[in-house]
Each structure stands twice: as structure tokens, then as C-alpha cells.
Amino acid sequence: MSSQERQQKFVVITGANGGIGEALCETFAAKGYNVIATDIQDAAKSGLQHRHYVSIDLNRFVADEGYGNNKTAEILTLVGESKLHCLINNAAVQILGGVDSLSRSEWQTTLNVNLQAPFFLAQAFTNKLEAAKGSVVNISSIHAKLTKKNFVAYATSKAALSGMTRAMAVDLGPRIRVNAIEPAAIKTAMLIDGFKDKPEKLEVLESFHPVEQLGKPAEVAQLAHLLAESSMRFMSGEVLSITGGIRNVLHDPA
Ligand SMILES: NC(=O)c1ccc[n+]([C@@H]2O[C@H](COP(=O)([O-])OP(=O)(O)OC[C@H]3O[C@@H](n4cnc5c(N)ncnc54)[C@H](O)[C@@H]3O)[C@@H](O)[C@H]2O)c1
């Protein structure tokens, strides 16, 4: 590792191969962070500018302690003597299904990836984050507060992630700041997949937003970068919305 690299701040980003993950990697790299990108695939998405990639299945990270410890050690080896300034828990699964149909395995996978992995990753990096006066940023969702049919597993996991953010900020204060972002519709594969049977509704969704457009992954990434800034010491346990105004729209039949 070069002396320049040693001085750099590190950030660990999960779900790096996804739409928002890619924007997070690009934004943090552009701001001078040394990015450790992780995702379930064997390799990083081509074209990403980050230098380090660790393949992690977060479902297994939760269920298999030995695997989890090995993956933690792999990341800590990459950080070495440098500072780990931020952990961004961005990976998630969105398994659709109602109370009547969700299998145990779908329910468990959702909670493992979206809720339990963020907790165990934060726990694994506590010492390193504290030494850097660093922070955790959890990417939650508007579904933490408002949801719709067939999103019961996802919405439950995100409500718990936002709640966990507040509880962890209290528990870890003043050692590590913990914040979350609750985006509404951001134009990524996850969102478009949800509309694959009704693509015409995507345009309608756009027009529902007071700003008349969907969010961009880069907007979430910029907010995450702001939360990660060391100068934002007074920002802890906060759950910020980024919704194009849709969270203030009253849906009544009139
Ligand atoms: N796109 C939206 O409209 C939207 C809105 C609100 C919140 N979010 C949240 O933003 C975050 C990123 O979403 P996105 O839209 O970029 O989705 P995406 O599907 O493009 O990315 C999610 C990433 O998580 C990874 N992942 C899934 N299961 C995994 C596992 N077991 N182990 C490791 N990685 C795994 C996927 O491989 C993928 O790269 C998620 O937390 C999502 O809930 C997205």
C-alpha cells in the first residue's frame, strides 16, 4: 500500500453493483475516498472506478458466523492501518409477496440481508469506525413509513432498519454516528423490476411526484456523502427523507 493510499479515508459500500450502489461508489471515489465495494456477485460491475471489491453474500454473512468472520477479516486487511470512515449499508432484496404467500425462507432472507447484515457489519467494524470518528449510513426506504400490498417483508425490514438507526446512534454515541436515508422512487433496476408487469405505470408514478420526476441514484449518494462528512458531528440518529415531495401528498378520492 502506498503512503498516499494509507492517508486516504476508506468507505465500505454494500450492494455496490446495484443502481444506487454504483452511484455511491462513484461519488465517494470522486470525493477522495478509497472505496471497498461489496456485492453478492463474484466481480465488480465493469466500469466502476473503485479499487477494491469483496464478494459477500449477506444472507450467508448473517447465517454462517465463520463465513462472516472471514469476510470481515478480508475487508479489515484491505483497510490495514488506514482509517475506515464510513460503512454504507446499501444492499437489499425486495421480495414481493403477501402475508398469505411469503415463505419462511423469503421472510428470513429479507430480514437477513436488509436488517441483520447491517447490524452485524456495523458490529464487526465498530473499533475501526470509532478510531476514525466515523459513521454508518443505512439506506432505508419510504416503505419504512408508507407501504403497499405485497411489500410486507420489505417494508418490515426497512421500518426496522430506520428504528435500528436511531437505537444504534444512542447506543454508540459519542463513539460512532449512525444515520439513515429513506428514499422514495429512485430510477434503478430494483424499481423498474417492480413495474415489469405494468411499465406504463412507471410514467404515472413519475407524475405523482410534486417534482414530476423520479429520483436519481446520484442524489441519494450525495446525501450519503454529506452524512458521512466528519464535520457533521451533530447529525446522528437522523433518518432523512428524499422523496421528490411524494411523502407529503394526501391520497384521497376527491
Ligand atoms: N430504487 C429505489 O427506488 C429505492 C427506493 C428506496 C430505497 N431503496 C434502497 O436503496 C438500496 C439500493 O437499491 P437499488 O435500487 O440500487 O437496488 P439494486 O437492486 O439495483 O441493488 C441492490 C444490490 O443489493 C445486492 N444484494 C442483494 N442481495 C444480496 C446479498 N444476499 N448479498 C449481498 N448483496 C446483495 C444486489 O446484488 C444489488 O447489487 C436498497 O437498500 C433499497 O432498498 C431503493
PDB file of N, CA and C in Angstrom, residues 1 33 35 38 42 45 47 50 54 82 86 88 120 122 124 128 132 155 168 198 206 221 231 234 240:
ATOM      1  N   MET A   1       0.841  -1.199   0.000  1.00  0.00           N
ATOM      2  CA  MET A   1       0.000   0.000   0.000  1.00  0.00           C
ATOM      3  C   MET A   1       0.881   1.255   0.000  1.00  0.00           C
ATOM      4  N   TYR A  33     -12.332   9.262  -1.393  1.00  0.00           N
ATOM      5  CA  TYR A  33     -12.368   8.062  -0.539  1.00  0.00           C
ATOM      6  C   TYR A  33     -11.779   6.875  -1.277  1.00  0.00           C
ATOM      7  N   VAL A  35     -12.534   3.314  -1.920  1.00  0.00           N
ATOM      8  CA  VAL A  35     -13.793   2.576  -1.833  1.00  0.00           C
ATOM      9  C   VAL A  35     -13.550   1.061  -1.767  1.00  0.00           C
ATOM     10  N   THR A  38     -18.666  -3.978  -2.113  1.00  0.00           N
ATOM     11  CA  THR A  38     -19.021  -5.386  -1.908  1.00  0.00           C
ATOM     12  C   THR A  38     -20.374  -5.653  -2.544  1.00  0.00           C
ATOM     13  N   ASP A  42     -19.477 -12.365  -8.112  1.00  0.00           N
ATOM     14  CA  ASP A  42     -18.049 -12.686  -7.975  1.00  0.00           C
ATOM     15  C   ASP A  42     -17.163 -11.475  -8.244  1.00  0.00           C
ATOM     16  N   LYS A  45     -19.049  -4.723 -10.984  1.00  0.00           N
ATOM     17  CA  LYS A  45     -19.606  -4.313 -12.271  1.00  0.00           C
ATOM     18  C   LYS A  45     -18.524  -3.589 -13.060  1.00  0.00           C
ATOM     19  N   GLY A  47     -16.455  -1.057 -15.202  1.00  0.00           N
ATOM     20  CA  GLY A  47     -16.569   0.394 -15.343  1.00  0.00           C
ATOM     21  C   GLY A  47     -16.580   1.123 -14.017  1.00  0.00           C
ATOM     22  N   HIS A  50     -13.843   2.041  -8.450  1.00  0.00           N
ATOM     23  CA  HIS A  50     -13.260   1.727  -7.140  1.00  0.00           C
ATOM     24  C   HIS A  50     -12.155   0.688  -7.292  1.00  0.00           C
ATOM     25  N   VAL A  54     -14.929  -6.885  -2.700  1.00  0.00           N
ATOM     26  CA  VAL A  54     -15.031  -8.121  -1.918  1.00  0.00           C
ATOM     27  C   VAL A  54     -16.413  -8.715  -2.172  1.00  0.00           C
ATOM     28  N   SER A  82      -5.000   2.066   7.742  1.00  0.00           N
ATOM     29  CA  SER A  82      -5.731   3.289   7.346  1.00  0.00           C
ATOM     30  C   SER A  82      -7.028   3.429   8.136  1.00  0.00           C
ATOM     31  N   CYS A  86     -16.378   5.215   6.951  1.00  0.00           N
ATOM     32  CA  CYS A  86     -17.823   5.031   6.786  1.00  0.00           C
ATOM     33  C   CYS A  86     -18.183   3.630   6.314  1.00  0.00           C
ATOM     34  N   ILE A  88     -21.486   1.957   4.529  1.00  0.00           N
ATOM     35  CA  ILE A  88     -22.796   2.260   3.944  1.00  0.00           C
ATOM     36  C   ILE A  88     -23.528   0.954   3.681  1.00  0.00           C
ATOM     37  N   PHE A 120     -24.765  -6.622  11.882  1.00  0.00           N
ATOM     38  CA  PHE A 120     -23.530  -7.384  12.132  1.00  0.00           C
ATOM     39  C   PHE A 120     -22.315  -6.751  11.441  1.00  0.00           C
ATOM     40  N   ALA A 122     -21.932  -3.443  11.046  1.00  0.00           N
ATOM     41  CA  ALA A 122     -21.592  -2.316  11.929  1.00  0.00           C
ATOM     42  C   ALA A 122     -20.853  -2.829  13.160  1.00  0.00           C
ATOM     43  N   ALA A 124     -19.061  -5.523  13.381  1.00  0.00           N
ATOM     44  CA  ALA A 124     -17.729  -6.006  13.003  1.00  0.00           C
ATOM     45  C   ALA A 124     -16.729  -4.860  12.849  1.00  0.00           C
ATOM     46  N   LYS A 128     -12.812  -0.007  14.251  1.00  0.00           N
ATOM     47  CA  LYS A 128     -12.192   0.767  13.167  1.00  0.00           C
ATOM     48  C   LYS A 128     -12.948   2.075  12.932  1.00  0.00           C
ATOM     49  N   ALA A 132     -11.661   6.155  13.658  1.00  0.00           N
ATOM     50  CA  ALA A 132     -11.674   7.183  12.606  1.00  0.00           C
ATOM     51  C   ALA A 132     -12.695   8.281  12.899  1.00  0.00           C
ATOM     52  N   ALA A 155     -41.109  -3.858   3.623  1.00  0.00           N
ATOM     53  CA  ALA A 155     -41.493  -2.717   4.462  1.00  0.00           C
ATOM     54  C   ALA A 155     -41.140  -2.965   5.926  1.00  0.00           C
ATOM     55  N   MET A 168     -29.144   2.504  17.447  1.00  0.00           N
ATOM     56  CA  MET A 168     -27.682   2.342  17.412  1.00  0.00           C
ATOM     57  C   MET A 168     -26.969   3.669  17.639  1.00  0.00           C
ATOM     58  N   LYS A 198     -46.207  -3.940 -15.547  1.00  0.00           N
ATOM     59  CA  LYS A 198     -47.075  -2.765 -15.800  1.00  0.00           C
ATOM     60  C   LYS A 198     -46.211  -1.531 -16.070  1.00  0.00           C
ATOM     61  N   GLU A 206     -44.216   8.744 -11.965  1.00  0.00           N
ATOM     62  CA  GLU A 206     -43.429   9.970 -12.101  1.00  0.00           C
ATOM     63  C   GLU A 206     -44.315  11.205 -11.866  1.00  0.00           C
ATOM     64  N   ALA A 221     -26.652   9.339  -3.301  1.00  0.00           N
ATOM     65  CA  ALA A 221     -25.220   9.243  -3.000  1.00  0.00           C
ATOM     66  C   ALA A 221     -24.678  10.555  -2.423  1.00  0.00           C
ATOM     67  N   SER A 231     -17.366  16.667   9.485  1.00  0.00           N
ATOM     68  CA  SER A 231     -17.807  17.962  10.012  1.00  0.00           C
ATOM     69  C   SER A 231     -19.278  17.916  10.469  1.00  0.00           C
ATOM     70  N   PHE A 234     -23.019  16.818  14.564  1.00  0.00           N
ATOM     71  CA  PHE A 234     -24.293  16.976  15.273  1.00  0.00           C
ATOM     72  C   PHE A 234     -25.406  16.154  14.613  1.00  0.00           C
ATOM     73  N   LEU A 240     -33.268  10.654   7.205  1.00  0.00           N
ATOM     74  CA  LEU A 240     -33.616  11.724   6.254  1.00  0.00           C
ATOM     75  C   LEU A 240     -34.413  11.171   5.068  1.00  0.00           C
TER      76      LEU A 240
END
